[in-house]
Short mmCIF file of C-alpha atoms in Angstrom, two decimals:
data_model
loop_
_atom_site.label_atom_id
_atom_site.label_comp_id
_atom_site.label_asym_id
_atom_site.label_seq_id
_atom_site.Cartn_x
_atom_site.Cartn_y
_atom_site.Cartn_z
CA MET E 1 -6.88 -19.31 -28.00
CA TYR E 2 -7.49 -22.36 -30.11
CA TYR E 3 -9.42 -22.16 -33.38
CA ASN E 4 -10.85 -24.95 -35.51
CA ASP E 5 -12.32 -24.23 -38.95
CA TYR E 6 -15.20 -26.63 -38.78
CA ASN E 7 -17.31 -24.58 -41.24
CA ASN E 8 -14.89 -25.25 -44.11
CA PHE E 9 -14.53 -28.95 -43.45
CA GLN E 10 -15.94 -31.06 -46.37
CA PRO E 11 -16.07 -34.81 -45.72
CA GLU E 12 -15.74 -37.22 -48.67
CA PRO E 13 -19.09 -38.78 -49.69
CA VAL E 14 -19.55 -42.42 -48.75
CA GLU E 15 -22.22 -44.57 -50.46
CA LEU E 16 -24.19 -46.81 -48.11
CA GLU E 17 -26.68 -49.53 -49.09
CA PRO E 18 -30.11 -49.05 -47.57
CA VAL E 19 -30.86 -51.26 -44.60
CA GLN E 20 -34.16 -53.15 -44.90
CA PRO E 21 -36.03 -53.97 -41.69
CA PRO E 22 -37.00 -57.63 -41.13
CA ALA E 23 -40.21 -58.62 -42.92
CA GLU E 24 -41.95 -59.76 -39.77
CA ALA E 25 -41.18 -56.58 -37.86
CA GLU E 26 -43.85 -53.91 -37.80
CA PRO E 27 -43.15 -50.36 -36.75
CA PRO E 28 -44.44 -49.74 -33.24
CA LYS E 29 -47.58 -47.76 -32.92
CA LYS E 30 -47.33 -44.39 -31.21
CA LYS E 31 -49.16 -44.15 -27.94
CA LYS E 32 -51.30 -41.14 -27.40
CA VAL E 33 -50.79 -39.40 -24.08
CA LYS E 34 -53.45 -37.00 -23.08
CA GLY E 35 -52.23 -33.60 -21.98
CA ALA E 36 -48.69 -34.02 -23.41
CA GLY E 37 -49.00 -30.95 -25.57
CA PHE E 38 -50.27 -29.02 -22.56
CA VAL E 39 -47.29 -30.11 -20.44
CA ALA E 40 -44.75 -29.12 -23.10
CA PHE E 41 -46.41 -25.75 -23.55
CA GLY E 42 -46.46 -25.21 -19.83
CA LEU E 43 -42.71 -25.97 -19.56
CA ILE E 44 -41.86 -23.48 -22.28
CA CYS E 45 -43.96 -20.84 -20.57
CA ALA E 46 -42.23 -21.55 -17.28
CA LEU E 47 -38.78 -21.08 -18.84
CA LEU E 48 -39.76 -17.90 -20.58
CA GLY E 49 -41.39 -16.63 -17.43
CA GLY E 50 -38.20 -17.25 -15.48
CA LEU E 51 -36.18 -15.27 -18.02
CA GLY E 52 -38.71 -12.52 -18.54
CA GLY E 53 -39.12 -9.27 -16.69
CA GLY E 54 -38.60 -6.65 -19.31
CA LEU E 55 -36.44 -8.73 -21.65
CA ALA E 56 -36.64 -8.29 -25.40
CA VAL E 57 -36.74 -11.37 -27.62
CA ARG E 58 -34.73 -11.59 -30.82
CA ASN E 59 -35.01 -14.46 -33.29
CA ILE E 60 -31.81 -15.35 -35.08
CA PRO E 61 -31.85 -17.96 -37.87
CA ALA E 62 -29.62 -20.95 -37.19
CA LEU E 63 -27.60 -22.89 -39.74
CA SER E 64 -30.16 -25.72 -39.66
CA GLY E 65 -32.96 -23.42 -40.74
CA ASN E 66 -34.58 -23.41 -37.29
CA THR E 67 -34.58 -20.38 -34.99
CA THR E 68 -32.68 -19.72 -31.75
CA THR E 69 -33.96 -17.30 -29.15
CA LEU E 70 -31.55 -14.95 -27.31
CA PHE E 71 -32.60 -12.57 -24.56
CA GLU E 72 -31.21 -9.06 -24.25
CA GLY E 73 -31.70 -6.52 -21.49
CA THR E 74 -33.44 -3.28 -22.34
CA HIS E 75 -32.85 -1.23 -19.14
CA VAL E 76 -31.77 2.38 -19.38
CA PRO E 77 -27.94 2.78 -18.93
CA VAL E 78 -26.82 4.10 -15.53
CA ALA E 79 -26.51 7.89 -15.65
CA VAL E 80 -23.85 9.48 -13.43
CA ASP E 81 -25.29 12.85 -12.40
CA LEU E 82 -22.53 15.21 -11.32
CA ALA E 83 -24.46 18.45 -11.74
CA ASN E 84 -26.60 17.92 -8.66
CA ILE E 85 -23.96 16.59 -6.27
CA HIS E 86 -23.97 18.18 -2.82
CA THR E 87 -21.20 17.35 -0.37
CA GLU E 88 -23.70 17.21 2.48
CA GLU E 89 -25.44 14.28 0.81
CA PRO E 90 -23.99 10.80 0.21
CA MET E 91 -23.12 9.80 -3.34
CA THR E 92 -23.15 6.53 -5.19
CA GLY E 93 -19.86 4.80 -5.88
CA ALA E 94 -20.17 5.79 -9.54
CA GLN E 95 -20.55 9.45 -8.57
CA VAL E 96 -17.56 9.35 -6.21
CA TYR E 97 -15.42 7.85 -8.93
CA ALA E 98 -16.57 10.23 -11.68
CA SER E 99 -16.11 13.32 -9.51
CA MET E 100 -12.79 12.30 -7.89
CA VAL E 101 -10.82 10.31 -10.46
CA ASP E 102 -9.31 13.47 -11.98
CA SER E 103 -7.85 14.30 -8.54
CA CYS E 104 -6.03 10.95 -8.32
CA VAL E 105 -2.63 10.12 -9.81
CA GLY E 106 -0.44 7.15 -10.52
CA ILE E 107 3.17 7.48 -9.35
CA THR E 108 6.21 5.79 -10.87
CA THR E 109 9.71 6.16 -9.50
CA GLU E 110 13.23 5.35 -10.57
CA LEU E 111 15.37 3.87 -7.82
CA VAL E 112 19.11 3.48 -7.55
CA THR E 113 20.24 1.44 -4.57
CA THR E 114 23.56 0.06 -3.33
CA ASN E 115 23.79 -3.69 -2.83
CA TYR E 116 25.90 -5.55 -0.27
CA TRP E 117 29.01 -5.36 -2.46
CA GLY E 118 28.69 -1.60 -2.99
CA GLN E 119 27.36 -1.88 -6.53
CA LYS E 120 24.67 0.51 -7.82
CA VAL E 121 21.44 -1.26 -8.77
CA ARG E 122 18.73 0.47 -10.80
CA GLY E 123 15.05 -0.37 -10.40
CA ALA E 124 11.54 1.05 -10.47
CA ALA E 125 8.48 1.18 -8.23
CA ALA E 126 4.86 2.27 -8.57
CA GLY E 127 2.21 3.69 -6.27
CA SER E 128 -0.69 6.12 -6.04
CA GLY E 129 -1.39 9.62 -4.78
CA PHE E 130 -3.89 12.47 -4.86
CA VAL E 131 -3.96 16.22 -5.50
CA ILE E 132 -4.25 18.44 -2.40
CA SER E 133 -3.93 21.87 -4.02
CA SER E 134 -4.81 23.41 -7.35
CA ASP E 135 -1.20 24.50 -7.92
CA GLY E 136 0.30 21.02 -7.98
CA TYR E 137 0.89 19.63 -4.46
CA ILE E 138 0.31 15.88 -4.24
CA LEU E 139 0.14 13.63 -1.17
CA THR E 140 1.34 10.00 -1.11
CA ASN E 141 3.08 7.47 1.14
CA TYR E 142 6.72 7.98 2.01
CA HIS E 143 7.55 4.38 1.18
CA VAL E 144 6.30 4.96 -2.39
CA ILE E 145 9.05 7.50 -3.12
CA LYS E 146 11.73 6.45 -0.63
CA GLY E 147 15.13 6.38 -2.31
CA ALA E 148 13.75 7.60 -5.65
CA THR E 149 16.12 9.39 -8.01
CA ALA E 150 13.24 10.40 -10.31
CA ILE E 151 9.48 10.67 -9.75
CA GLN E 152 6.70 10.95 -12.33
CA VAL E 153 2.95 11.31 -11.84
CA ALA E 154 0.21 10.50 -14.34
CA PHE E 155 -3.42 11.64 -14.46
CA ALA E 156 -6.47 9.80 -15.77
CA ASP E 157 -6.52 11.98 -18.91
CA GLY E 158 -3.06 10.71 -19.85
CA LYS E 159 -1.05 13.80 -18.86
CA THR E 160 2.22 13.11 -17.06
CA TYR E 161 4.49 15.39 -15.05
CA ASP E 162 7.90 15.16 -13.43
CA ALA E 163 7.53 15.61 -9.69
CA GLU E 164 9.78 17.07 -7.01
CA LEU E 165 9.85 15.76 -3.45
CA ILE E 166 9.01 18.69 -1.17
CA GLY E 167 9.28 16.76 2.08
CA GLY E 168 8.57 13.43 3.69
CA GLU E 169 7.91 11.95 7.12
CA GLU E 170 9.03 8.32 7.24
CA ALA E 171 7.74 7.56 10.73
CA ASN E 172 4.19 8.46 9.66
CA ASP E 173 4.67 7.29 6.05
CA ILE E 174 3.62 10.48 4.26
CA ALA E 175 5.30 12.54 1.54
CA VAL E 176 4.38 15.69 -0.37
CA LEU E 177 5.30 16.08 -4.04
CA LYS E 178 5.07 19.14 -6.31
CA ILE E 179 4.44 19.28 -10.06
CA GLN E 180 4.48 22.32 -12.34
CA ALA E 181 0.77 22.58 -13.06
CA THR E 182 -2.12 24.90 -12.21
CA GLY E 183 -5.88 24.65 -12.32
CA LEU E 184 -5.92 21.16 -10.85
CA THR E 185 -8.89 19.82 -8.89
CA PRO E 186 -7.86 19.06 -5.30
CA VAL E 187 -9.66 16.55 -3.11
CA LYS E 188 -11.62 17.60 -0.03
CA LEU E 189 -10.26 16.28 3.26
CA GLY E 190 -12.85 14.77 5.56
CA ASP E 191 -12.95 14.06 9.30
CA SER E 192 -11.66 10.56 10.02
CA ASP E 193 -12.66 10.88 13.68
CA ASN E 194 -16.32 10.81 12.63
CA LEU E 195 -16.05 7.43 10.91
CA VAL E 196 -17.98 4.51 12.36
CA VAL E 197 -17.39 0.79 11.94
CA GLY E 198 -19.61 -0.47 9.13
CA GLU E 199 -19.55 2.83 7.21
CA GLN E 200 -19.05 2.41 3.47
CA VAL E 201 -15.79 3.67 1.95
CA CYS E 202 -14.07 3.38 -1.43
CA ALA E 203 -10.61 3.77 -2.95
CA ILE E 204 -9.10 4.82 -6.27
CA GLY E 205 -5.61 3.61 -7.03
CA ASN E 206 -3.22 1.71 -9.27
CA PRO E 207 -3.01 -1.90 -8.06
CA LEU E 208 0.07 -3.76 -9.31
CA GLY E 209 1.15 -0.51 -10.97
CA GLU E 210 -0.69 -1.60 -14.13
CA LEU E 211 -4.43 -1.57 -13.45
CA THR E 212 -4.53 2.21 -13.37
CA PHE E 213 -7.35 4.19 -11.72
CA THR E 214 -9.09 1.15 -10.33
CA PHE E 215 -12.15 1.67 -8.11
CA THR E 216 -12.70 -0.63 -5.13
CA SER E 217 -15.16 -0.35 -2.28
CA GLY E 218 -15.90 -1.84 1.11
CA TYR E 219 -16.52 -0.82 4.69
CA VAL E 220 -14.68 0.44 7.74
CA SER E 221 -13.84 -2.80 9.55
CA ALA E 222 -12.25 -1.27 12.66
CA ARG E 223 -10.70 1.92 13.98
CA ASP E 224 -7.53 2.65 15.97
CA ARG E 225 -5.60 -0.46 15.01
CA SER E 226 -1.96 -0.40 16.20
CA ILE E 227 -0.07 -1.90 13.26
CA THR E 228 3.67 -2.66 13.22
CA MET E 229 5.06 -1.86 9.79
CA ASP E 230 7.95 -3.60 8.00
CA ASN E 231 10.36 -0.93 9.25
CA GLY E 232 9.33 -1.48 12.88
CA GLU E 233 7.23 1.67 13.13
CA ILE E 234 3.97 1.30 15.03
CA MET E 235 1.16 3.26 13.39
CA ASN E 236 -2.47 3.97 14.17
CA MET E 237 -4.60 2.72 11.28
CA LEU E 238 -8.12 2.38 9.95
CA GLN E 239 -8.95 -1.20 8.97
CA THR E 240 -11.06 -1.79 5.87
CA ASP E 241 -12.11 -4.67 3.65
CA THR E 242 -11.75 -2.42 0.60
CA ALA E 243 -9.35 -4.17 -1.80
CA ILE E 244 -5.84 -2.76 -1.31
CA ASN E 245 -2.90 -4.25 -3.18
CA SER E 246 0.66 -3.40 -4.14
CA GLY E 247 0.45 -0.16 -6.13
CA ASN E 248 -2.52 1.20 -4.14
CA SER E 249 -0.15 2.67 -1.57
CA GLY E 250 -0.52 6.43 -1.19
CA GLY E 251 -3.95 6.61 -2.81
CA PRO E 252 -7.07 8.13 -1.26
CA LEU E 253 -9.70 6.32 0.80
CA PHE E 254 -12.99 8.18 0.39
CA ASN E 255 -16.18 8.25 2.39
CA MET E 256 -19.38 8.30 0.35
CA TYR E 257 -19.47 12.10 0.50
CA GLY E 258 -16.37 12.18 -1.71
CA GLU E 259 -14.07 13.28 1.12
CA VAL E 260 -10.65 11.74 1.75
CA ILE E 261 -10.67 10.18 5.20
CA GLY E 262 -7.56 8.02 4.84
CA ILE E 263 -4.43 7.19 2.86
CA THR E 264 -4.35 3.56 1.70
CA THR E 265 -1.09 2.16 2.97
CA ALA E 266 -0.86 -1.54 3.74
CA LYS E 267 -2.51 -4.94 3.83
CA TYR E 268 -1.95 -8.01 5.95
CA SER E 269 0.15 -10.68 4.32
CA SER E 270 1.21 -14.19 5.30
CA ASN E 271 4.69 -13.42 4.00
CA SER E 272 6.93 -10.43 3.41
CA SER E 273 5.93 -9.93 -0.23
CA SER E 274 2.85 -7.76 -0.77
CA SER E 275 2.59 -9.04 -4.34
CA SER E 276 2.02 -12.60 -3.11
CA ALA E 277 -0.16 -11.92 -0.08
CA SER E 278 -2.59 -14.72 0.65
CA ILE E 279 -4.76 -12.88 3.17
CA GLU E 280 -7.69 -11.00 1.67
CA GLY E 281 -10.08 -8.38 2.99
CA ILE E 282 -7.77 -6.90 5.63
CA GLY E 283 -6.34 -3.58 4.50
CA PHE E 284 -5.22 -0.46 6.33
CA ALA E 285 -5.26 3.29 5.78
CA ILE E 286 -3.70 6.19 7.70
CA PRO E 287 -6.50 8.29 9.25
CA ILE E 288 -6.33 11.68 7.56
CA ASN E 289 -6.78 13.53 10.88
CA ASP E 290 -3.53 12.02 12.14
CA VAL E 291 -1.47 13.71 9.42
CA LYS E 292 -3.28 16.94 8.45
CA ASP E 293 -0.95 19.18 10.47
CA MET E 294 2.10 17.27 9.25
CA VAL E 295 1.02 17.74 5.63
CA LYS E 296 0.78 21.50 6.18
CA ASP E 297 4.28 21.53 7.68
CA LEU E 298 5.67 19.57 4.72
CA MET E 299 4.06 21.96 2.24
CA GLU E 300 5.27 25.09 4.04
CA LYS E 301 8.67 24.04 5.46
CA GLY E 302 9.58 20.73 3.89
CA TYR E 303 9.66 18.89 7.22
CA VAL E 304 7.40 18.20 10.18
CA THR E 305 8.08 20.76 12.87
CA GLY E 306 8.68 19.65 16.43
CA LYS E 307 9.76 16.14 15.48
CA PRO E 308 12.59 15.03 17.81
CA SER E 309 16.04 13.85 16.75
CA LEU E 310 18.63 12.09 18.92
CA GLY E 311 21.38 12.07 16.30
CA ILE E 312 22.29 8.38 16.66
CA LEU E 313 22.33 5.16 14.67
CA MET E 314 21.38 2.16 16.78
CA ASN E 315 20.70 -1.56 16.75
CA ASP E 316 19.37 -4.26 19.06
CA VAL E 317 21.43 -6.27 21.53
CA SER E 318 21.10 -9.93 20.56
CA GLU E 319 19.96 -12.64 22.93
CA GLU E 320 23.31 -14.34 22.41
CA ALA E 321 25.15 -11.28 23.74
CA THR E 322 22.88 -11.22 26.77
CA TYR E 323 23.18 -14.90 27.66
CA ARG E 324 26.82 -15.40 26.74
CA TYR E 325 28.35 -12.11 27.90
CA GLY E 326 25.79 -10.81 30.39
CA ILE E 327 25.19 -7.67 28.34
CA PRO E 328 21.79 -6.08 29.15
CA GLN E 329 19.03 -5.74 26.59
CA GLY E 330 18.65 -2.27 25.11
CA ALA E 331 19.45 0.01 22.17
CA TYR E 332 23.08 -0.43 21.12
CA ILE E 333 24.68 2.80 19.81
CA GLU E 334 26.54 2.22 16.55
CA ALA E 335 27.27 5.85 15.59
CA VAL E 336 26.74 9.33 17.03
CA LEU E 337 26.33 12.47 14.92
CA GLU E 338 28.82 15.21 15.71
CA GLY E 339 27.06 18.23 17.28
CA SER E 340 23.83 16.34 18.07
CA CYS E 341 22.12 16.36 21.46
CA ALA E 342 23.34 12.80 22.03
CA GLN E 343 26.96 13.79 21.42
CA LYS E 344 26.63 16.88 23.64
CA ALA E 345 25.20 14.74 26.45
CA GLY E 346 28.21 12.43 26.27
CA ILE E 347 26.61 9.38 24.61
CA GLN E 348 29.27 7.31 22.82
CA GLU E 349 29.52 4.51 20.29
CA GLY E 350 29.20 1.17 22.07
CA ASP E 351 26.84 2.51 24.76
CA ILE E 352 23.63 0.63 25.44
CA ILE E 353 20.57 2.70 26.37
CA THR E 354 18.55 0.68 28.88
CA ALA E 355 15.96 3.23 30.05
CA VAL E 356 14.47 6.65 29.30
CA GLY E 357 13.06 8.15 32.46
CA GLU E 358 10.79 5.47 33.94
CA HIS E 359 10.51 3.56 30.65
CA ASP E 360 12.66 0.42 30.34
CA ILE E 361 14.27 0.07 26.92
CA ALA E 362 14.80 -3.47 25.61
CA SER E 363 15.35 -2.66 21.92
CA SER E 364 15.97 0.12 19.43
CA THR E 365 12.28 0.03 18.48
CA ALA E 366 11.31 0.58 22.11
CA LEU E 367 13.58 3.64 22.27
CA GLN E 368 12.05 5.04 19.09
CA THR E 369 8.53 4.52 20.44
CA VAL E 370 9.27 6.38 23.67
CA VAL E 371 11.20 9.29 22.14
CA LYS E 372 8.67 10.06 19.40
CA GLU E 373 6.07 10.78 22.09
CA TYR E 374 8.04 13.95 22.91
CA LYS E 375 8.50 17.18 20.99
CA ALA E 376 11.83 18.75 20.14
CA GLY E 377 13.09 20.71 23.14
CA ALA E 378 11.95 18.17 25.72
CA GLU E 379 14.51 17.21 28.38
CA LEU E 380 14.96 13.49 28.97
CA SER E 381 17.03 11.32 31.31
CA PHE E 382 18.82 8.32 29.74
CA SER E 383 20.15 5.29 31.60
CA ILE E 384 23.25 3.87 29.88
CA TYR E 385 25.28 0.69 30.23
CA ARG E 386 28.95 1.30 29.37
CA GLY E 387 31.72 -1.20 29.96
CA GLY E 388 30.01 -2.84 32.92
CA GLU E 389 28.93 0.45 34.53
CA GLU E 390 25.51 2.13 34.76
CA LEU E 391 25.45 5.83 33.88
CA THR E 392 22.75 8.50 33.68
CA VAL E 393 22.83 11.40 31.24
CA THR E 394 20.37 14.21 30.54
CA LEU E 395 19.78 15.64 27.08
CA THR E 396 17.46 18.09 25.32
CA LEU E 397 15.99 16.69 22.12
CA ASP E 398 16.98 18.33 18.83
CA GLU E 399 14.49 19.12 16.07
CA ASN E 400 14.62 16.90 13.03
CA THR E 401 14.99 19.58 10.34
CA LEU E 402 15.85 19.06 6.69
CA GLN E 403 19.49 19.77 7.52
CA ARG E 404 19.48 17.17 10.28
CA THR E 405 17.88 14.61 7.96
CA GLY E 406 20.64 15.18 5.41
CA GLU E 407 23.32 14.86 8.07
CA MET E 408 21.87 11.58 9.33
CA ASP E 409 21.61 10.19 5.79
CA ALA E 410 25.29 10.98 5.27
CA LEU E 411 26.23 9.38 8.60
CA GLN E 412 24.25 6.26 7.75
CA GLU E 413 25.89 5.92 4.33
CA GLU E 414 29.35 6.38 5.83
CA TYR E 415 28.67 3.81 8.51
CA GLN E 416 27.31 1.32 5.99
CA GLN E 417 30.42 1.61 3.85
CA ASN E 418 32.70 1.18 6.87
CA TYR E 419 30.74 -1.82 8.06
CA GLN E 420 30.78 -3.54 4.68
CA SER E 421 34.49 -2.91 4.34
CA SER E 422 35.22 -4.42 7.76
CA GLN E 423 33.02 -7.46 7.03
CA GLN E 424 34.81 -8.13 3.75
CA GLN E 425 38.20 -7.91 5.46
CA GLN E 426 37.11 -10.26 8.23
CA GLN E 427 35.57 -12.66 5.68
CA GLY E 428 33.05 -13.95 8.14
CA SER E 429 35.56 -14.75 10.89
CA TYR E 430 34.00 -12.31 13.33
CA SER E 431 30.65 -12.94 15.01
CA TRP E 432 28.70 -9.70 15.52
CA PRO E 433 27.25 -9.89 19.07
CA PHE E 434 24.66 -7.16 18.83
CA GLY E 435 22.13 -8.55 16.34
CA ASN E 436 21.69 -8.29 12.60
CA PHE E 437 23.25 -5.41 10.73
CA GLY E 438 20.92 -2.46 10.33
CA TRP E 439 19.93 0.87 11.74
CA SER E 440 17.00 2.45 13.44
CA GLY E 441 16.45 5.73 15.20
CA ARG E 442 17.64 9.19 14.37
#
């Protein structure tokens, strides 16, 4: 801000000789115009009329001794009536915010990750969440807390709590946290199947991780959008023009009855960075009906029951491998968990899964999409390419329990270390034929 002290400026006096007008010049006579006073008066009335409508007038003396007129509103301040709220009747946005903000939380996490060279890197992330039980259970997105070594939640009244991760479901991007608190005010879960396009909705969250407990509103723009996330997962989403930005993830999307009908999760971006997205008005939320049963499982057991597990790490076969070596497209098996259904069925490292039943498999994502349609215990037939031969194996899907999740995390970490070690030894002399390094599937 720039500031100039014009009031204290005192110019030096300068004496000037009076200028005399020429002797022959006579001052011009003023012409009288009939109605001029009436026109000026009418203009002033028109201006005041345009600014009127219940405005009070205050006269403030100016430095010159004249007066300046300012106009101030005199309307009664908006009153947010919470005493007469009924859930069967729609509320105003102000009422939704006032009645629900105490059920919303900001989430900050501490992250420790391993970079390409095996070094530990410490960082932080921020998101949103909301209370789902009076004894401290909180729902958020899985990607908000993924990899966190410490989690803290903060309420609108300034209270903060350390949180424990009870369970998460990465494929559906939900996680349940627990804090040591009682007497909390949980949200009410609505029915997302009853939403219609054009219905008004609103969100409370922490955009950018700094603008805490921000209220935004908009409308349901579309239902049942199939959205491919950054991790390759395809999710069913509600589309809304409610402002959703980095830091809003995991927060509640309310209908105007104050019921949570979605979990704000993502927005369209023209690049991979959500903080520099250039596309506005296209946001997405997980329909609450899609995850209600999963949330109950996470609260009671720490994992989603019935979720299948293959027990493999896999990658895509690159186009180069297909064209140069004649290797078929499919899901390339990089590692197999000992004791898993895949290992028991005889699936080995280096196999390429090309079909599941009647479904052709051209990538690891395609395999994930097909398998997740089945429950644990389902029997499936896999077509496998191995060393130039086509094989068929039958397996019964395992359940992805907490123990299995831990085993797969350990397998992934071991494989990553082995891969990095081999790459450093080869020093770039070896061309990996099966696509970019990474994993998908479990």
